mmCIF file of C-alpha atoms and ligand atoms in Angstrom:
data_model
loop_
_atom_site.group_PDB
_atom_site.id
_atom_site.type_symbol
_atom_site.label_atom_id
_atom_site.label_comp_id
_atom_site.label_asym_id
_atom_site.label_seq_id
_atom_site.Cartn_x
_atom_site.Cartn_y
_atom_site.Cartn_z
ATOM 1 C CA UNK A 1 -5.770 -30.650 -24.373
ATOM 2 C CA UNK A 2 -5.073 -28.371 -27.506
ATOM 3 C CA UNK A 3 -4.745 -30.935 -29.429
ATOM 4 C CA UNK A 4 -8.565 -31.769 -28.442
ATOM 5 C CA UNK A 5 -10.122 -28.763 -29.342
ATOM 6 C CA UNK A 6 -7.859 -28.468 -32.236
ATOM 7 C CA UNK A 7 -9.252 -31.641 -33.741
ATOM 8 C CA UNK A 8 -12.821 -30.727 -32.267
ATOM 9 C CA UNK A 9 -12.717 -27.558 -34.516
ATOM 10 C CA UNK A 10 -11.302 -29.493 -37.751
ATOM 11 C CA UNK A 11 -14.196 -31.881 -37.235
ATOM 12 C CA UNK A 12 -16.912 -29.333 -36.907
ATOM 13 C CA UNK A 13 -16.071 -27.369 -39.832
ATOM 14 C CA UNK A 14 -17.002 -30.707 -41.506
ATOM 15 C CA UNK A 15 -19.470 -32.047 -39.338
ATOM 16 C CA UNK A 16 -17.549 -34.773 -39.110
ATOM 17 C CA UNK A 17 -17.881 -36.416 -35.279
ATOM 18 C CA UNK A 18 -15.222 -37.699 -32.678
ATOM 19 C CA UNK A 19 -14.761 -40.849 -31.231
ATOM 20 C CA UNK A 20 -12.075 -40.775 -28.527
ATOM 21 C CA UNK A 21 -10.403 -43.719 -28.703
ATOM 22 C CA UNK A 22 -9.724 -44.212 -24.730
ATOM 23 C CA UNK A 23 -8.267 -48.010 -24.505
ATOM 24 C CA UNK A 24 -5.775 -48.600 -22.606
ATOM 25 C CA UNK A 25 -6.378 -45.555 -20.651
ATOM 26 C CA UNK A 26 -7.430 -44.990 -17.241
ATOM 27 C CA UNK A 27 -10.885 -44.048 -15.957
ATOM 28 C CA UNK A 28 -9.814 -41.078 -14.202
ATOM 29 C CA UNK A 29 -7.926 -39.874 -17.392
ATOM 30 C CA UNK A 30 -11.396 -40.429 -19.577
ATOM 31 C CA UNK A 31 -13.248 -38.487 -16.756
ATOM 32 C CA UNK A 32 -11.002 -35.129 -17.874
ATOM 33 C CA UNK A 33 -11.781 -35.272 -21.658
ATOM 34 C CA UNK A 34 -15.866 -36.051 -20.483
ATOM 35 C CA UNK A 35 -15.926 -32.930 -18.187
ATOM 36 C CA UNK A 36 -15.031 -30.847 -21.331
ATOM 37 C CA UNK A 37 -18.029 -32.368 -23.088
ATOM 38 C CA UNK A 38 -16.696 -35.532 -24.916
ATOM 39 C CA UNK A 39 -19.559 -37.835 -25.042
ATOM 40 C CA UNK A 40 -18.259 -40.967 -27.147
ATOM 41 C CA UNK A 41 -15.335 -43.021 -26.490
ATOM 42 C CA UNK A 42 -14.072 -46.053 -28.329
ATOM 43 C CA UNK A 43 -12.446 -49.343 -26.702
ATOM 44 C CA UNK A 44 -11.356 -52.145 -28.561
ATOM 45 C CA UNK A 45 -11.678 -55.158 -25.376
ATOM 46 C CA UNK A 46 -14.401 -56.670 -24.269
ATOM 47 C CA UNK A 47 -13.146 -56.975 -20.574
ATOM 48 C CA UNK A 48 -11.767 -53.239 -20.726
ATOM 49 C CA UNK A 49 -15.075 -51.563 -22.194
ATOM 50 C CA UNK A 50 -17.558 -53.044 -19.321
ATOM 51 C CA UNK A 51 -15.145 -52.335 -16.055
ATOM 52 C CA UNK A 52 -15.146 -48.558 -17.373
ATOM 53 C CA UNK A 53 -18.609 -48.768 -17.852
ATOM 54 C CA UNK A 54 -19.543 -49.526 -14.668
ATOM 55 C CA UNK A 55 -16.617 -46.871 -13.270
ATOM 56 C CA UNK A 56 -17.609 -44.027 -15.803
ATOM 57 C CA UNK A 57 -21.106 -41.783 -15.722
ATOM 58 C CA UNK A 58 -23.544 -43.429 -17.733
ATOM 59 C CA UNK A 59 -24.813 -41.163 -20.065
ATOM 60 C CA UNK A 60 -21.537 -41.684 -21.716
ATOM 61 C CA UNK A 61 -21.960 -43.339 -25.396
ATOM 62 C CA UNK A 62 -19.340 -46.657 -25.643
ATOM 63 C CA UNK A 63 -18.425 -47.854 -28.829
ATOM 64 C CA UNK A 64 -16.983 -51.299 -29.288
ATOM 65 C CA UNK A 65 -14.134 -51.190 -32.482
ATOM 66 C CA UNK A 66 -12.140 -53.849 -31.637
ATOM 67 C CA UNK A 67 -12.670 -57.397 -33.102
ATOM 68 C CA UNK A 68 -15.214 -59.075 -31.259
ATOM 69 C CA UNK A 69 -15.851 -62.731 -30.451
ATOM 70 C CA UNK A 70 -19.498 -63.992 -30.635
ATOM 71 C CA UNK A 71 -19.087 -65.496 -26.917
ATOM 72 C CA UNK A 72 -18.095 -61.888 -25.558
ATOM 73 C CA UNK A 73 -21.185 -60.345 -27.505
ATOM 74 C CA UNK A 74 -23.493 -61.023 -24.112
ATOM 75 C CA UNK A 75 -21.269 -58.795 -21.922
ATOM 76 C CA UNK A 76 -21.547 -55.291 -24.071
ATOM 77 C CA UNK A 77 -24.967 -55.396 -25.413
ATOM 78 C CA UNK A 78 -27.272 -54.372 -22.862
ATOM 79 C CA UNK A 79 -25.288 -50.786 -22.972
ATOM 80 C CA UNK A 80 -23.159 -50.567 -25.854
ATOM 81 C CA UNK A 81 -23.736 -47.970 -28.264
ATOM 82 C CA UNK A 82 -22.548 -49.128 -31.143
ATOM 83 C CA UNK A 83 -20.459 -51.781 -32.754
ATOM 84 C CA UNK A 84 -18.188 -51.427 -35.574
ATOM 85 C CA UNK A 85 -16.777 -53.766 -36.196
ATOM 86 C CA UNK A 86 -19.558 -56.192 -37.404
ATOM 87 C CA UNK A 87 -17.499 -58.340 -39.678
ATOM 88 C CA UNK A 88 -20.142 -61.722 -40.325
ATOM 89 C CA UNK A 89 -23.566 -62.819 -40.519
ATOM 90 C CA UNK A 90 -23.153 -65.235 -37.232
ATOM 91 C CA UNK A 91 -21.467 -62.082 -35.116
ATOM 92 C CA UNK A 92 -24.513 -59.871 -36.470
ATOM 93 C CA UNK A 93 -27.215 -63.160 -35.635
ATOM 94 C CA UNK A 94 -25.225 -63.203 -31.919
ATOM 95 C CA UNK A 95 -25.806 -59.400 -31.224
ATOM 96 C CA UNK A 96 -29.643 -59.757 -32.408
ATOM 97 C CA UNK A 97 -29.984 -62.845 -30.582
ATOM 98 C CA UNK A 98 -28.813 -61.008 -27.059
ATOM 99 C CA UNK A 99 -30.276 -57.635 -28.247
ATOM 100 C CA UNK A 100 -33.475 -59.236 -28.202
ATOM 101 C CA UNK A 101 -33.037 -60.444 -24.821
ATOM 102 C CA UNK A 102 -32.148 -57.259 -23.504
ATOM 103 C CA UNK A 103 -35.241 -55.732 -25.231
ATOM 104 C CA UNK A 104 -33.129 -53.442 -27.226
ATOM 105 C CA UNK A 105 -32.229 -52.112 -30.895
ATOM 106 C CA UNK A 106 -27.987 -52.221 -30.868
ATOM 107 C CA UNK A 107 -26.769 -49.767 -33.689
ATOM 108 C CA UNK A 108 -23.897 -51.883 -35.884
ATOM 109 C CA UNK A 109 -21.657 -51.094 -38.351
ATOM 110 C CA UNK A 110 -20.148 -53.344 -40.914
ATOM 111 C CA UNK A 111 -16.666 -53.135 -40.928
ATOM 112 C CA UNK A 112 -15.441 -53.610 -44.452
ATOM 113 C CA UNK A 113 -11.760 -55.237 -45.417
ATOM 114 C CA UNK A 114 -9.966 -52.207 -47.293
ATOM 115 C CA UNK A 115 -6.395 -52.626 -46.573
ATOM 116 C CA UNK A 116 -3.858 -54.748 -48.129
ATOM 117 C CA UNK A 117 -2.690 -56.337 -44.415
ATOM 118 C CA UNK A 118 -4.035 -60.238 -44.122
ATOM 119 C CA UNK A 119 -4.057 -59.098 -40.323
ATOM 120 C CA UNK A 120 -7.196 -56.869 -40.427
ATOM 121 C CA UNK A 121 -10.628 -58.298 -40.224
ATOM 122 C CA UNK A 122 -13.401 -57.173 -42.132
ATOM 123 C CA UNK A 123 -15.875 -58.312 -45.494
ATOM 124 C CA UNK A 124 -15.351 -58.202 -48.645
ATOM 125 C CA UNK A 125 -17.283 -56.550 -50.738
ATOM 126 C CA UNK A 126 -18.775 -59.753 -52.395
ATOM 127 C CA UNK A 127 -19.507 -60.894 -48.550
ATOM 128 C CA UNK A 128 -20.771 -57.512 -47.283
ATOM 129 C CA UNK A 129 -23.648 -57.806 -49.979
ATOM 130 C CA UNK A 130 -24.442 -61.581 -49.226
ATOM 131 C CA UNK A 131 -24.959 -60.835 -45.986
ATOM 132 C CA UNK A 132 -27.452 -58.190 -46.727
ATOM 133 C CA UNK A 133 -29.298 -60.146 -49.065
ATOM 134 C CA UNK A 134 -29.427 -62.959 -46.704
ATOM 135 C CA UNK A 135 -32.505 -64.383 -45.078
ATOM 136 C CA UNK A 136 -31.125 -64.306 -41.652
ATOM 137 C CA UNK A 137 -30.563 -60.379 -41.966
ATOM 138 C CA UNK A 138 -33.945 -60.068 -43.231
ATOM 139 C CA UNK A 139 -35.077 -61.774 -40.112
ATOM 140 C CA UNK A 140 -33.268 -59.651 -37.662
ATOM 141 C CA UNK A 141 -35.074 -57.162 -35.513
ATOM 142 C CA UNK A 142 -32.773 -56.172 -32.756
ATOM 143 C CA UNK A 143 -30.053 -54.659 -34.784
ATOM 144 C CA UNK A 144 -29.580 -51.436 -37.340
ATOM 145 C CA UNK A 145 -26.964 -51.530 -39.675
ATOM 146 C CA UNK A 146 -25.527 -47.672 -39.293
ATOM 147 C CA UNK A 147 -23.543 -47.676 -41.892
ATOM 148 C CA UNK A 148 -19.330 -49.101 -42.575
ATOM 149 C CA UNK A 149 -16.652 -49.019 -40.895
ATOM 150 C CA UNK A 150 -13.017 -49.293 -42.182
ATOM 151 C CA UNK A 151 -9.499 -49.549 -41.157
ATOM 152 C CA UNK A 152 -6.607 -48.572 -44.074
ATOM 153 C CA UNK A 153 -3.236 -49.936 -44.309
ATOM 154 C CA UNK A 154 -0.882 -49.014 -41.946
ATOM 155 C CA UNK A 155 1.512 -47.015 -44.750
ATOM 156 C CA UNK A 156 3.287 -43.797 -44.791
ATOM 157 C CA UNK A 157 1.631 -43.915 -48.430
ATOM 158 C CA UNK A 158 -1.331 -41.118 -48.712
ATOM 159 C CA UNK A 159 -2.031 -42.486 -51.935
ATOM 160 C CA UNK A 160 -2.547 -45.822 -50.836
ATOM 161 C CA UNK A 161 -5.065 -44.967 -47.592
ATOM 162 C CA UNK A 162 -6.789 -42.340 -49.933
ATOM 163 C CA UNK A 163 -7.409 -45.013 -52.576
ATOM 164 C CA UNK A 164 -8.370 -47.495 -49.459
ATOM 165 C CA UNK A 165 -10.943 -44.556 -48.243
ATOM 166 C CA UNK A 166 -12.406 -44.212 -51.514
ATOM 167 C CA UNK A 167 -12.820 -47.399 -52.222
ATOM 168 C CA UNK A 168 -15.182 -47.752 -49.224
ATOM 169 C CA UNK A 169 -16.459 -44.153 -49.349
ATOM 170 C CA UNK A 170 -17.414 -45.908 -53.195
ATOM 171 C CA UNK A 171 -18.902 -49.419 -51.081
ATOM 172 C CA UNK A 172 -21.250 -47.558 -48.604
ATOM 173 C CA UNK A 173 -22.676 -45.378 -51.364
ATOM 174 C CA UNK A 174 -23.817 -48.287 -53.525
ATOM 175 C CA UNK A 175 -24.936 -50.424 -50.263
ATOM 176 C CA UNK A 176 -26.736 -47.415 -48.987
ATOM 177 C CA UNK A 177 -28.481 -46.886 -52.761
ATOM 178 C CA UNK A 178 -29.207 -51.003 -52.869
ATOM 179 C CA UNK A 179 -30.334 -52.320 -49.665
ATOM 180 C CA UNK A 180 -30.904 -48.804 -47.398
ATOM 181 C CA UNK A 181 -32.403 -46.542 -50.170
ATOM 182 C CA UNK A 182 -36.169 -45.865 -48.074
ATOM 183 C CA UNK A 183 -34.218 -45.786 -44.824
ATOM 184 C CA UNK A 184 -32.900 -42.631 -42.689
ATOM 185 C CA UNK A 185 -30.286 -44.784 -40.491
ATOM 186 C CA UNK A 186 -27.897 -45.693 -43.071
ATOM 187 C CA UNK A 187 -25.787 -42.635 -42.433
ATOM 188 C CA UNK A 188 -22.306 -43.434 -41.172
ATOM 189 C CA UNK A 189 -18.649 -44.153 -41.846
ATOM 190 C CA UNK A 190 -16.305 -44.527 -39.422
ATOM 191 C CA UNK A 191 -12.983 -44.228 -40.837
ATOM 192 C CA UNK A 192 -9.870 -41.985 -40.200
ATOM 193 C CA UNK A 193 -7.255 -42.519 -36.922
ATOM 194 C CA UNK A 194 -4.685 -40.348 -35.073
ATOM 195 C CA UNK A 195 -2.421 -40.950 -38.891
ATOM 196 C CA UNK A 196 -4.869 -40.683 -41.513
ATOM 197 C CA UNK A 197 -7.836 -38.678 -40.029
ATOM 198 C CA UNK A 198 -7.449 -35.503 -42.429
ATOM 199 C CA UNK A 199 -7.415 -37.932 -45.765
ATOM 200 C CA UNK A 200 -10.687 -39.276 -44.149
ATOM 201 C CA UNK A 201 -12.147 -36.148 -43.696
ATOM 202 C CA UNK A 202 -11.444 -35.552 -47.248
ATOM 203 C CA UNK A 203 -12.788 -38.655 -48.404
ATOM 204 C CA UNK A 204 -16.164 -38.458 -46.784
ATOM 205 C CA UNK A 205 -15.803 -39.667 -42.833
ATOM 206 C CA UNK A 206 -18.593 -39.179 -40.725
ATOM 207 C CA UNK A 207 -16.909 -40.627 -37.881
ATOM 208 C CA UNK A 208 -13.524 -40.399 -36.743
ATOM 209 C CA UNK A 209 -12.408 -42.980 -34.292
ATOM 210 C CA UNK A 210 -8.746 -41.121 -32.976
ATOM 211 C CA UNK A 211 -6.803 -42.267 -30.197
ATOM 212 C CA UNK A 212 -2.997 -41.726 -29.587
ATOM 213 C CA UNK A 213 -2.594 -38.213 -31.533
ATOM 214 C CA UNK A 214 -5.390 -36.568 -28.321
ATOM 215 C CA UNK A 215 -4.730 -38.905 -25.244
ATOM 216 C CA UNK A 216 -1.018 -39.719 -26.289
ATOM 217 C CA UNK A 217 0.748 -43.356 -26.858
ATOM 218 C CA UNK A 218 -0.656 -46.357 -25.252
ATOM 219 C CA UNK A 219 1.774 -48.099 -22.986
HETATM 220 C C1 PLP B 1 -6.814 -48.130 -31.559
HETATM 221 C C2 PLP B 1 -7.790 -47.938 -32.657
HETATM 222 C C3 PLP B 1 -8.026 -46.660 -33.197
HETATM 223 C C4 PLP B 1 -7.300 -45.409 -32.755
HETATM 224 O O1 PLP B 1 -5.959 -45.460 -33.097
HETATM 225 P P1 PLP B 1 -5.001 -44.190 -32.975
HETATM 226 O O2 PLP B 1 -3.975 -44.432 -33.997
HETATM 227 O O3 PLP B 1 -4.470 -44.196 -31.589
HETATM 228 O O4 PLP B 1 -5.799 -42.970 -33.250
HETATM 229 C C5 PLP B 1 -8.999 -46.549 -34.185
HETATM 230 N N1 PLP B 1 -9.684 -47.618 -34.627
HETATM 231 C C6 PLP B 1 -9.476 -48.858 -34.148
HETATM 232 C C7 PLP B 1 -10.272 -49.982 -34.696
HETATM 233 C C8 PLP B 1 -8.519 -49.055 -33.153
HETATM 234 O O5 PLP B 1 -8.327 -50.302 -32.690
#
């Protein structure tokens, strides 16, 4: 728990806000880290996110950052919180397309490609900007675009993930200044884990999404 309020304090001196990143974790262990006042927790499964959503109290906040497949979209949106990990126009058309039918306005993020790994998903920045300036987007009612999400390479290297964190720190500030300039929503990026959270801090994080370094290693 020191760890927690450790973090919590870091955070706050730079306004910077927590997800807890509870997957693979058990609904009883969540429960603790809500009754000292943790309101948003992260899960990366479809199937995972929606049984502790039903288990958990509901004014919690769930956040979906896990890749997500457009035929699992249905499940989560009538009470995710947000999605980050928005990476294409037919994912984004899904989540409007069931928004809609759940009569709501689903927060996104657009999770960018910044690392070197082929294994992580995201846009480029080429794609991130074509799918802004598409007609479809233009079109869509039940979703906000929040802001970008990223995930750096998984390196030892502080140089590398600071470059990677700069690069999109770089990406949301020209989106932000070309497609959300007369906008208020357009605030957020969610980058920075349990090993690089401190660099993203540094490097302009709004939203850190950290799991193993509070709630320990997943098993
Ligand atoms: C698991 C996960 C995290 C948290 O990872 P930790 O290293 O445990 O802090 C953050 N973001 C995403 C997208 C994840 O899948």
């Amino acid at each position: 728990m020191t760890k927690y309020f450790q973090i919590l304090e870091k955070l706050k001196e730079h306004k910077v806000k927590l997800l807890l990143v509870s997957k693979t974790h058990p609904a009883d262990r969540i429960k603790v880290y809500y009754d000292l006042g943790q309101k948003c927790f992260g899960e990366s499964k479809v199937q995972e996110l929606s049984a502790k959503y039903e288990e958990l109290p509901k004014d919690i906040k769930w956040h979906m950052i896990g890749h997500l497949q457009k035929n699992k979209v249905k499940y989560i949106v009538p009470f995710v919180s947000m999605i980050h990990s928005v990476d294409s126009l037919k994912l984004l058309e899904e989540i409007n397309k069931r928004a809609k039918q759940n009569g709501r306005i689903v927060d996104v993020l657009l999770q960018m490609k910044i690392a070197e790994e082929d294994s992580k998903f995201g846009l480029g920045y080429d794609e991130c900007r074509e799918l802004l300036q598409s007609p479809e987007f233009a079109d869509m009612e039940n979703v906000r675009v929040r802001g970008l999400m990223g995930m750096s390479t998984f390196t030892s290297d502080e140089e590398v993930v600071r470059n990677e964190f700069q690069f999109i720190k770089k990406m949301f500030d020209e989106v932000k200044d070309e497609f959300f300039k007369n906008v208020d929503y357009f605030t957020e990026l969610s980058i920075g884990m349990s090993g690089d959270y401190e660099i993203a801090i540094e490097e302009g994080a709004t939203m850190v999404r950290i799991g193993s370094v509070i709630m320990g290693e997943r098993t």
